[in-house]
Amino acid sequence: MSNSDYSTSVGSINLSNPLILASGILDENGYTMKRILTEGAAAAVTKSIGTDERNGYKPPIVAVDDPIFINAVGLPNPGINNVGEEIKIARESGKPIIGSIFGKDENEFINLAGKMEDYGVSAVELNLSCPHVKGFGSEIGGDPILVKKIVNGVKGSIKIPVWAKLSPNVTNLLDIANAASDSDALVLINTVRGMKIDIYSGKPVLSNRVGGLSGSSIKPVGIRCVYEVKSNLDIPVIGVGGIESGLDAVEYIMAGATAVQIGTAIWKYGRAVFTKVLTELNDFMDSEGYGKIEELRGIALK
Ligand SMILES: Cc1cc2nc3c(=O)[nH]c(=O)nc-3n(C[C@H](O)[C@H](O)[C@H](O)COP(=O)(O)O)c2cc1C
């Protein structure tokens, strides 16, 4: 590694580098989060946690045909009262842990956020964007009035920063981003609604039929969303969607992202993906003469 400075901060949260573990991949368990944090990630977002324990959908919950990766896991999680110990273990890493939560209305979000704050997370991430669970996620995240209510309600009820994770599956992203603009950062994007049919059985592969597309095939959608929001709003944005290499991370940062999250690439490269991305980011910065992440940020917007 060279002398490049990778440090960045999302509002008051300082990160040693711009890479964060995305919600939903190896982050339901304190030890796996801790392990990923010792292997390069600067922070980790937990699996989205709801009020009650949920089993999620029955298999098949993923349809994979590289680079296509579609999941409909159905928000399985142990429920908010059972995650305190996992967060405690993950916090032993000394790095920021972000508590992701989902609920059906403002009151549920407020209650979940308060419990996350009590568990000692550095920020909460509001999942306003899961594309495949009825009553949660996109159904809420597509309604600007509800989004504003939830974001402002949570903001007014806790002291730690609030990140709002938005969906690309909306007609007007800027309406939703504006509605969420009292949050401390926007996280763009959750998965893109998609489907896969098994042509031999003539049936949808996923038990839920519809799922969320992630991985490299959604990167251009993520870049567009970050670019569109950063062109119109002055709010920190965390980019996520299809990041597999340091060059992918550079693209998001040039579109205006302050930091990035990595999810699906872990399936392909394992935990080592964080070191891989960081090394490639370093090589790019060295060869192109950038000394700091700051120098890359938003240059495509000018
Ligand atoms: C198996 C799986 C489970 C996921 N679970 C969640 C979740 O619980 N909450 C959430 O906000 N996003 C969830 N996501 C979405 C990711 O956090 C991320 O926004 C998306 O996959 C795009 O990034 P990627 O291409 O790096 O995976 C999940 C994604 C996958 C693949």
PDB file of C-alpha atoms in Angstrom, residues 69-200:
ATOM      1  CA  PHE A  69     -27.988 -12.641  -8.704  1.00  0.00           C
ATOM      2  CA  ILE A  70     -31.592 -12.388  -7.551  1.00  0.00           C
ATOM      3  CA  ASN A  71     -32.706 -12.936  -3.966  1.00  0.00           C
ATOM      4  CA  ALA A  72     -35.956 -13.013  -2.091  1.00  0.00           C
ATOM      5  CA  VAL A  73     -34.922 -14.077   1.377  1.00  0.00           C
ATOM      6  CA  GLY A  74     -37.932 -12.364   2.982  1.00  0.00           C
ATOM      7  CA  LEU A  75     -36.182 -10.343   5.701  1.00  0.00           C
ATOM      8  CA  PRO A  76     -35.372 -13.272   8.027  1.00  0.00           C
ATOM      9  CA  ASN A  77     -34.067 -11.899  11.318  1.00  0.00           C
ATOM     10  CA  PRO A  78     -34.058 -12.734  15.033  1.00  0.00           C
ATOM     11  CA  GLY A  79     -36.133  -9.702  16.092  1.00  0.00           C
ATOM     12  CA  ILE A  80     -34.862  -6.570  17.840  1.00  0.00           C
ATOM     13  CA  ASN A  81     -34.822  -8.076  21.345  1.00  0.00           C
ATOM     14  CA  ASN A  82     -32.358 -10.765  20.258  1.00  0.00           C
ATOM     15  CA  VAL A  83     -29.624  -8.763  18.513  1.00  0.00           C
ATOM     16  CA  GLY A  84     -28.057  -6.840  21.382  1.00  0.00           C
ATOM     17  CA  GLU A  85     -25.442  -9.517  22.066  1.00  0.00           C
ATOM     18  CA  GLU A  86     -24.447  -9.774  18.371  1.00  0.00           C
ATOM     19  CA  ILE A  87     -23.985  -6.007  18.158  1.00  0.00           C
ATOM     20  CA  LYS A  88     -21.918  -6.061  21.343  1.00  0.00           C
ATOM     21  CA  ILE A  89     -19.602  -8.677  19.803  1.00  0.00           C
ATOM     22  CA  ALA A  90     -19.306  -6.751  16.520  1.00  0.00           C
ATOM     23  CA  ARG A  91     -18.531  -3.538  18.439  1.00  0.00           C
ATOM     24  CA  GLU A  92     -15.451  -5.213  19.951  1.00  0.00           C
ATOM     25  CA  SER A  93     -13.849  -4.498  16.559  1.00  0.00           C
ATOM     26  CA  GLY A  94     -13.717  -0.816  17.564  1.00  0.00           C
ATOM     27  CA  LYS A  95     -15.244   0.121  14.199  1.00  0.00           C
ATOM     28  CA  PRO A  96     -18.668   1.691  13.603  1.00  0.00           C
ATOM     29  CA  ILE A  97     -21.631  -0.686  13.519  1.00  0.00           C
ATOM     30  CA  ILE A  98     -24.725   0.616  11.778  1.00  0.00           C
ATOM     31  CA  GLY A  99     -28.048  -0.893  12.847  1.00  0.00           C
ATOM     32  CA  SER A 100     -30.382  -1.533   9.916  1.00  0.00           C
ATOM     33  CA  ILE A 101     -34.083  -1.622  10.783  1.00  0.00           C
ATOM     34  CA  PHE A 102     -37.371  -2.172   8.982  1.00  0.00           C
ATOM     35  CA  GLY A 103     -40.922  -1.599  10.141  1.00  0.00           C
ATOM     36  CA  LYS A 104     -44.407  -1.060   8.852  1.00  0.00           C
ATOM     37  CA  ASP A 105     -44.957   2.451  10.174  1.00  0.00           C
ATOM     38  CA  GLU A 106     -43.365   5.426  11.917  1.00  0.00           C
ATOM     39  CA  ASN A 107     -43.945   4.089  15.435  1.00  0.00           C
ATOM     40  CA  GLU A 108     -42.315   0.754  14.695  1.00  0.00           C
ATOM     41  CA  PHE A 109     -39.278   2.477  13.178  1.00  0.00           C
ATOM     42  CA  ILE A 110     -39.000   4.818  16.189  1.00  0.00           C
ATOM     43  CA  ASN A 111     -39.157   1.946  18.642  1.00  0.00           C
ATOM     44  CA  LEU A 112     -36.575  -0.106  16.716  1.00  0.00           C
ATOM     45  CA  ALA A 113     -34.242   2.882  16.348  1.00  0.00           C
ATOM     46  CA  GLY A 114     -34.367   3.552  20.094  1.00  0.00           C
ATOM     47  CA  LYS A 115     -33.405  -0.038  20.861  1.00  0.00           C
ATOM     48  CA  MET A 116     -30.554   0.076  18.336  1.00  0.00           C
ATOM     49  CA  GLU A 117     -29.290   3.258  19.992  1.00  0.00           C
ATOM     50  CA  ASP A 118     -29.394   1.501  23.381  1.00  0.00           C
ATOM     51  CA  TYR A 119     -27.304  -1.345  21.889  1.00  0.00           C
ATOM     52  CA  GLY A 120     -24.589   1.202  21.081  1.00  0.00           C
ATOM     53  CA  VAL A 121     -24.699   1.353  17.274  1.00  0.00           C
ATOM     54  CA  SER A 122     -23.054   4.396  15.661  1.00  0.00           C
ATOM     55  CA  ALA A 123     -26.025   5.136  13.364  1.00  0.00           C
ATOM     56  CA  VAL A 124     -29.263   3.558  12.221  1.00  0.00           C
ATOM     57  CA  GLU A 125     -29.991   2.738   8.597  1.00  0.00           C
ATOM     58  CA  LEU A 126     -33.702   2.807   7.744  1.00  0.00           C
ATOM     59  CA  ASN A 127     -34.516   0.084   5.247  1.00  0.00           C
ATOM     60  CA  LEU A 128     -37.202   1.873   3.244  1.00  0.00           C
ATOM     61  CA  SER A 129     -36.517  -0.233   0.226  1.00  0.00           C
ATOM     62  CA  CYS A 130     -36.758  -4.034   0.467  1.00  0.00           C
ATOM     63  CA  PRO A 131     -38.334  -4.962  -2.895  1.00  0.00           C
ATOM     64  CA  HIS A 132     -39.921  -8.279  -2.011  1.00  0.00           C
ATOM     65  CA  VAL A 133     -41.696  -8.174   1.359  1.00  0.00           C
ATOM     66  CA  LYS A 134     -45.288  -6.965   1.419  1.00  0.00           C
ATOM     67  CA  GLY A 135     -46.013  -4.147   3.867  1.00  0.00           C
ATOM     68  CA  PHE A 136     -42.358  -3.269   4.422  1.00  0.00           C
ATOM     69  CA  GLY A 137     -39.622  -1.731   2.338  1.00  0.00           C
ATOM     70  CA  SER A 138     -40.481  -0.431  -1.105  1.00  0.00           C
ATOM     71  CA  GLU A 139     -44.173  -0.088  -0.392  1.00  0.00           C
ATOM     72  CA  ILE A 140     -43.242   2.451   2.280  1.00  0.00           C
ATOM     73  CA  GLY A 141     -40.187   3.757   0.466  1.00  0.00           C
ATOM     74  CA  GLY A 142     -42.215   4.637  -2.628  1.00  0.00           C
ATOM     75  CA  ASP A 143     -44.480   7.024  -0.716  1.00  0.00           C
ATOM     76  CA  PRO A 144     -42.806  10.408  -0.056  1.00  0.00           C
ATOM     77  CA  ILE A 145     -45.276  11.345   2.697  1.00  0.00           C
ATOM     78  CA  LEU A 146     -44.572   8.169   4.653  1.00  0.00           C
ATOM     79  CA  VAL A 147     -40.822   8.456   4.042  1.00  0.00           C
ATOM     80  CA  LYS A 148     -40.786  11.987   5.464  1.00  0.00           C
ATOM     81  CA  LYS A 149     -42.829  10.924   8.478  1.00  0.00           C
ATOM     82  CA  ILE A 150     -40.553   7.990   9.260  1.00  0.00           C
ATOM     83  CA  VAL A 151     -37.266   9.835   8.682  1.00  0.00           C
ATOM     84  CA  ASN A 152     -38.309  12.897  10.667  1.00  0.00           C
ATOM     85  CA  GLY A 153     -39.936  10.796  13.391  1.00  0.00           C
ATOM     86  CA  VAL A 154     -36.781   8.727  13.902  1.00  0.00           C
ATOM     87  CA  LYS A 155     -34.519  11.792  13.643  1.00  0.00           C
ATOM     88  CA  GLY A 156     -36.479  13.460  16.428  1.00  0.00           C
ATOM     89  CA  SER A 157     -36.350  10.424  18.696  1.00  0.00           C
ATOM     90  CA  ILE A 158     -32.651   9.446  18.815  1.00  0.00           C
ATOM     91  CA  LYS A 159     -29.318  11.252  19.093  1.00  0.00           C
ATOM     92  CA  ILE A 160     -27.241   9.116  16.722  1.00  0.00           C
ATOM     93  CA  PRO A 161     -27.201   9.738  12.935  1.00  0.00           C
ATOM     94  CA  VAL A 162     -29.967   8.376  10.724  1.00  0.00           C
ATOM     95  CA  TRP A 163     -29.268   7.000   7.246  1.00  0.00           C
ATOM     96  CA  ALA A 164     -32.150   6.372   4.844  1.00  0.00           C
ATOM     97  CA  LYS A 165     -31.721   3.519   2.374  1.00  0.00           C
ATOM     98  CA  LEU A 166     -33.782   4.141  -0.734  1.00  0.00           C
ATOM     99  CA  SER A 167     -35.075   1.989  -3.543  1.00  0.00           C
ATOM    100  CA  PRO A 168     -34.338   2.381  -7.243  1.00  0.00           C
ATOM    101  CA  ASN A 169     -37.796   0.869  -7.915  1.00  0.00           C
ATOM    102  CA  VAL A 170     -39.598   4.215  -7.877  1.00  0.00           C
ATOM    103  CA  THR A 171     -40.827   6.529 -10.619  1.00  0.00           C
ATOM    104  CA  ASN A 172     -39.271   9.669  -9.207  1.00  0.00           C
ATOM    105  CA  LEU A 173     -36.219   9.085  -7.046  1.00  0.00           C
ATOM    106  CA  LEU A 174     -35.757  12.800  -6.381  1.00  0.00           C
ATOM    107  CA  ASP A 175     -39.205  13.084  -4.766  1.00  0.00           C
ATOM    108  CA  ILE A 176     -38.251  10.326  -2.341  1.00  0.00           C
ATOM    109  CA  ALA A 177     -34.724  11.657  -1.778  1.00  0.00           C
ATOM    110  CA  ASN A 178     -36.190  15.093  -0.991  1.00  0.00           C
ATOM    111  CA  ALA A 179     -38.641  13.524   1.442  1.00  0.00           C
ATOM    112  CA  ALA A 180     -35.715  11.801   3.204  1.00  0.00           C
ATOM    113  CA  SER A 181     -33.420  14.827   3.116  1.00  0.00           C
ATOM    114  CA  ASP A 182     -33.579  15.500   6.860  1.00  0.00           C
ATOM    115  CA  SER A 183     -31.624  12.279   7.373  1.00  0.00           C
ATOM    116  CA  ASP A 184     -27.848  12.422   7.866  1.00  0.00           C
ATOM    117  CA  ALA A 185     -27.103  10.394   4.719  1.00  0.00           C
ATOM    118  CA  LEU A 186     -28.888   8.588   1.922  1.00  0.00           C
ATOM    119  CA  VAL A 187     -27.887   5.039   1.007  1.00  0.00           C
ATOM    120  CA  LEU A 188     -28.410   4.269  -2.687  1.00  0.00           C
ATOM    121  CA  ILE A 189     -29.443   1.639  -3.795  1.00  0.00           C
ATOM    122  CA  ASN A 190     -31.268  -1.420  -2.556  1.00  0.00           C
ATOM    123  CA  THR A 191     -31.874  -4.227  -5.050  1.00  0.00           C
ATOM    124  CA  VAL A 192     -33.743  -3.830  -8.351  1.00  0.00           C
ATOM    125  CA  ARG A 193     -36.970  -5.842  -8.701  1.00  0.00           C
ATOM    126  CA  GLY A 194     -36.366  -8.820 -10.945  1.00  0.00           C
ATOM    127  CA  MET A 195     -37.369 -12.390 -11.770  1.00  0.00           C
ATOM    128  CA  LYS A 196     -35.954 -15.578 -13.199  1.00  0.00           C
ATOM    129  CA  ILE A 197     -37.953 -18.342 -14.886  1.00  0.00           C
ATOM    130  CA  ASP A 198     -36.718 -21.942 -14.989  1.00  0.00           C
ATOM    131  CA  ILE A 199     -37.395 -22.706 -18.650  1.00  0.00           C
ATOM    132  CA  TYR A 200     -37.419 -26.484 -18.084  1.00  0.00           C
TER     133      TYR A 200
END
